[in-house]
Tab-separated table of C-alpha atoms and ligand atoms in Angstrom:
chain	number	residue	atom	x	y	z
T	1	UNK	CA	77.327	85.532	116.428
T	2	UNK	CA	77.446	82.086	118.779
T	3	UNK	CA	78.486	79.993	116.334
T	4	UNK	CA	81.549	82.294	115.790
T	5	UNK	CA	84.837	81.055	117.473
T	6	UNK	CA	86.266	84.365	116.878
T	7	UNK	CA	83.340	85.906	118.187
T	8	UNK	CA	82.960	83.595	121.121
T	9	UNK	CA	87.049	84.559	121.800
T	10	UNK	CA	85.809	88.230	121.764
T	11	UNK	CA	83.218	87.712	124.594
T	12	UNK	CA	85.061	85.674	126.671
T	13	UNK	CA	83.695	82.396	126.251
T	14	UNK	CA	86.984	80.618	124.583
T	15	UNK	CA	90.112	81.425	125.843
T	16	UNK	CA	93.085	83.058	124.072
T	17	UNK	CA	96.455	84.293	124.592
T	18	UNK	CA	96.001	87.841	124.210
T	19	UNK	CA	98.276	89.966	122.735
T	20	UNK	CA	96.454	93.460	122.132
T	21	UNK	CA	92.928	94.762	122.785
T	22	UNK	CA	91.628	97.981	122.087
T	23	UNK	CA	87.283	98.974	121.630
T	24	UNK	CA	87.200	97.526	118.414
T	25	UNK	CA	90.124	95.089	117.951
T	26	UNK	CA	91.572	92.209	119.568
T	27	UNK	CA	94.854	90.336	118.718
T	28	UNK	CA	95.752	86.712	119.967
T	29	UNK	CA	98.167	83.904	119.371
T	30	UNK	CA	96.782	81.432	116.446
T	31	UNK	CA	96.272	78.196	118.386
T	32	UNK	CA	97.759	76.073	115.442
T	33	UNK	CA	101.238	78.539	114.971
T	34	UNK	CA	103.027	78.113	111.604
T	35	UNK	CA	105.783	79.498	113.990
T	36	UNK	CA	106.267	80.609	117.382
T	37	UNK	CA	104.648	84.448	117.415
T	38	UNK	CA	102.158	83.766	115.076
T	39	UNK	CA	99.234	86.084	116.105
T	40	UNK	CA	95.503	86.729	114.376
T	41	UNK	CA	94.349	90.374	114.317
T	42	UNK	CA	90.324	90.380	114.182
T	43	UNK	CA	87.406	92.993	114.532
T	44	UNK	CA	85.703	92.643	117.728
T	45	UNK	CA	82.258	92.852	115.935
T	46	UNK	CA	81.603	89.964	112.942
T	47	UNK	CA	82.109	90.610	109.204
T	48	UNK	CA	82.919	88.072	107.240
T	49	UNK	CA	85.413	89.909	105.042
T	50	UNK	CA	87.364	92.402	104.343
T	51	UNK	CA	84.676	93.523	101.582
T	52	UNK	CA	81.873	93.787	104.028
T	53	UNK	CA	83.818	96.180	106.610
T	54	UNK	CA	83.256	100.081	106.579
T	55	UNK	CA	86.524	102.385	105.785
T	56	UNK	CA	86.170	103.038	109.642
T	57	UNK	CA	86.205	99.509	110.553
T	58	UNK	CA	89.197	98.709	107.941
T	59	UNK	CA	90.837	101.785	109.594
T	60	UNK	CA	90.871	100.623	113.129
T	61	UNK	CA	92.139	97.203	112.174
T	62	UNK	CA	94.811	98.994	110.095
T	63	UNK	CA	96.231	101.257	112.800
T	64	UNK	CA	95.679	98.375	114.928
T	65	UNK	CA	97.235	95.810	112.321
T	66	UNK	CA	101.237	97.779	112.399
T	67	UNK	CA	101.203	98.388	116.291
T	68	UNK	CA	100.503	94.577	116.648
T	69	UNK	CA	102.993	93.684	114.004
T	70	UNK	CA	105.960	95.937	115.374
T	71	UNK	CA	105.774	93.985	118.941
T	72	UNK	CA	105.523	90.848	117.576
T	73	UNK	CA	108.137	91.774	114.920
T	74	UNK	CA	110.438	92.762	118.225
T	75	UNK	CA	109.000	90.410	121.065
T	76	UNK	CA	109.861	87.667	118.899
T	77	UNK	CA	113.701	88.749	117.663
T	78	UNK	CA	112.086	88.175	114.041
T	79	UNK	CA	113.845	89.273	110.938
T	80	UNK	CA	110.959	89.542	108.716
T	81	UNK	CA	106.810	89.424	108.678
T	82	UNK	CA	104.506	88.235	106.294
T	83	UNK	CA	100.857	89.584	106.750
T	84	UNK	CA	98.328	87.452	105.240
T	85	UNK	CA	94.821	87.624	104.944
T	86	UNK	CA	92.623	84.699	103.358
T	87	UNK	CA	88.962	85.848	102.235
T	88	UNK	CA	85.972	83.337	101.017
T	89	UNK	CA	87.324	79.744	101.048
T	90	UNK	CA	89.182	79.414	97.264
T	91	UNK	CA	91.919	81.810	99.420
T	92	UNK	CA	92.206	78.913	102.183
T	93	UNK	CA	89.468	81.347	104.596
T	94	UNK	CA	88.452	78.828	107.284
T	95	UNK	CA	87.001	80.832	110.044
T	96	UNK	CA	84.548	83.030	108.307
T	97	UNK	CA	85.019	86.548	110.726
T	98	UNK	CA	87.637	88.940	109.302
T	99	UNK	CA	92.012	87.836	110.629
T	100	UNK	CA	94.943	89.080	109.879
T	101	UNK	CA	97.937	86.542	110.166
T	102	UNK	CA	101.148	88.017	111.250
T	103	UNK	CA	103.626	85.710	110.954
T	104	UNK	CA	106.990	86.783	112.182
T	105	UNK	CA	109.931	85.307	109.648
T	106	UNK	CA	113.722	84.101	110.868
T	107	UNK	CA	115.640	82.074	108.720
T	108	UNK	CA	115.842	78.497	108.318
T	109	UNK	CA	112.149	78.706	110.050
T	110	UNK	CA	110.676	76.459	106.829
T	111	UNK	CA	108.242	78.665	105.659
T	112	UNK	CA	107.395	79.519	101.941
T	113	UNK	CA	104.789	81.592	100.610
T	114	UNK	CA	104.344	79.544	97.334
T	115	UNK	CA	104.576	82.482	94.103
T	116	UNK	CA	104.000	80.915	90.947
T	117	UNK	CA	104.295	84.460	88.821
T	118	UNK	CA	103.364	84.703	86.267
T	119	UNK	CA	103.600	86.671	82.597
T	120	UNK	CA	100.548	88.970	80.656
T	121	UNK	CA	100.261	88.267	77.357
T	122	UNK	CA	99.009	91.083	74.671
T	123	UNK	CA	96.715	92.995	76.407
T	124	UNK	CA	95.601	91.501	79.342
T	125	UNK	CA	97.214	93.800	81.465
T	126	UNK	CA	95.490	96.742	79.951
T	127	UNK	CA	91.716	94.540	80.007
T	128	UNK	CA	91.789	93.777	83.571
T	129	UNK	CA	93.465	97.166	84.941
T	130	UNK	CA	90.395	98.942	82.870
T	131	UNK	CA	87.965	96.247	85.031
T	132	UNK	CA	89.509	97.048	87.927
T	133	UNK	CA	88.997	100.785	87.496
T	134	UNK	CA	85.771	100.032	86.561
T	135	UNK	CA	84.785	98.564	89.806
T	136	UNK	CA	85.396	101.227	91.657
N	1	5GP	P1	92.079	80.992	108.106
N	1	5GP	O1	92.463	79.698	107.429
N	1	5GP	O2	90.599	81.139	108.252
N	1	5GP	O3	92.716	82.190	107.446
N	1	5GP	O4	92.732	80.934	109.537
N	1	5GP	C1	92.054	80.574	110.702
N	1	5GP	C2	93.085	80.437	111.799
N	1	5GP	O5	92.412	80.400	113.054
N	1	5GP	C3	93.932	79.147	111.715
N	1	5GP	O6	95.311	79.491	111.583
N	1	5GP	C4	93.632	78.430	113.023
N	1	5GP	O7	94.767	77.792	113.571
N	1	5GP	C5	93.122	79.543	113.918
N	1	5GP	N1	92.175	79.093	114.921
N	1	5GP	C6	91.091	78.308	114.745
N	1	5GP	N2	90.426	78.135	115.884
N	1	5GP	C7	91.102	78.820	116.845
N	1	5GP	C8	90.894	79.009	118.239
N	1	5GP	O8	89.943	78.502	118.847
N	1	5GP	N3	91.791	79.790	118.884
N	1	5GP	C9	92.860	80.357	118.250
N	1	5GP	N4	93.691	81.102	118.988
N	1	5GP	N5	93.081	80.203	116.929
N	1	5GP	C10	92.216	79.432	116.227
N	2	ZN	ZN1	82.537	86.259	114.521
């Protein structure tokens, strides 16, 4: 896809600081960090999202996904990770070809994942788990 910028990082045509390549996954520093380390883990061939990738596809970027994350984790002294992974826009998805964000955590670094949690209320629990299983 040309009008990729992921895909157009894949082949060469952008530049990136790369952190990891295998055949079918490449990792690279984001250009816009939310902290020094932050790296994007992508599939060298164009999906979308996570919905539209095959189990093998989803596998490589998994095995892939805690190698990446362990160096980073270490190269960058960290004392946490979060892992994040935005699909279709309402989830903040700007570049429309499968990422993984791994965002290596120290203290005092700023960061906050915002969790407004929330409670059930009478069987709402039950109603969506039985949609859920449903969907499979
Ligand atoms: P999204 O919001 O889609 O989950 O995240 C897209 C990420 O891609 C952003 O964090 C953004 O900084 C990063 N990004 C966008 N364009 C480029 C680029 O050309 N090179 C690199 N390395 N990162 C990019
Ligand atoms: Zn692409």
């Amino acid at each position: 896809m040309t009008d990729c910028i992921f895909c157009r990082i894949v082949s060469g045509q952008i530049p990136c600081a790369k952190v990891y390549e295998d055949d079918h996954v490449l990792a690279f520093l984001d250009i816009n960090p939310l902290m020094p380390g932050h790296t994007l883990l992508i599939p060298k061939k164009h999906v979308e999202t996570l919905f539209e990738m095959t189990p093998q596809e989803a596998a490589a970027c998994g095995a892939a996904l805690q190698k990446v994350a362990a160096a980073v984790f270490k190269g960058t002294d960290a004392e946490g990770m979060n892992i994040l992974q935005n699909n279709y826009e309402i989830s903040g998805q700007e570049i429309f070809h499968v990422h993984f964000h791994l965002m290596p955590r120290k203290s005092g670094d700023g960061f906050k994942v915002p969790w407004p949690a929330k409670k059930y209320g009478p069987g709402e629990m039950e109603a969506v788990l039985e949609k859920i299983l449903q969907a499979f």
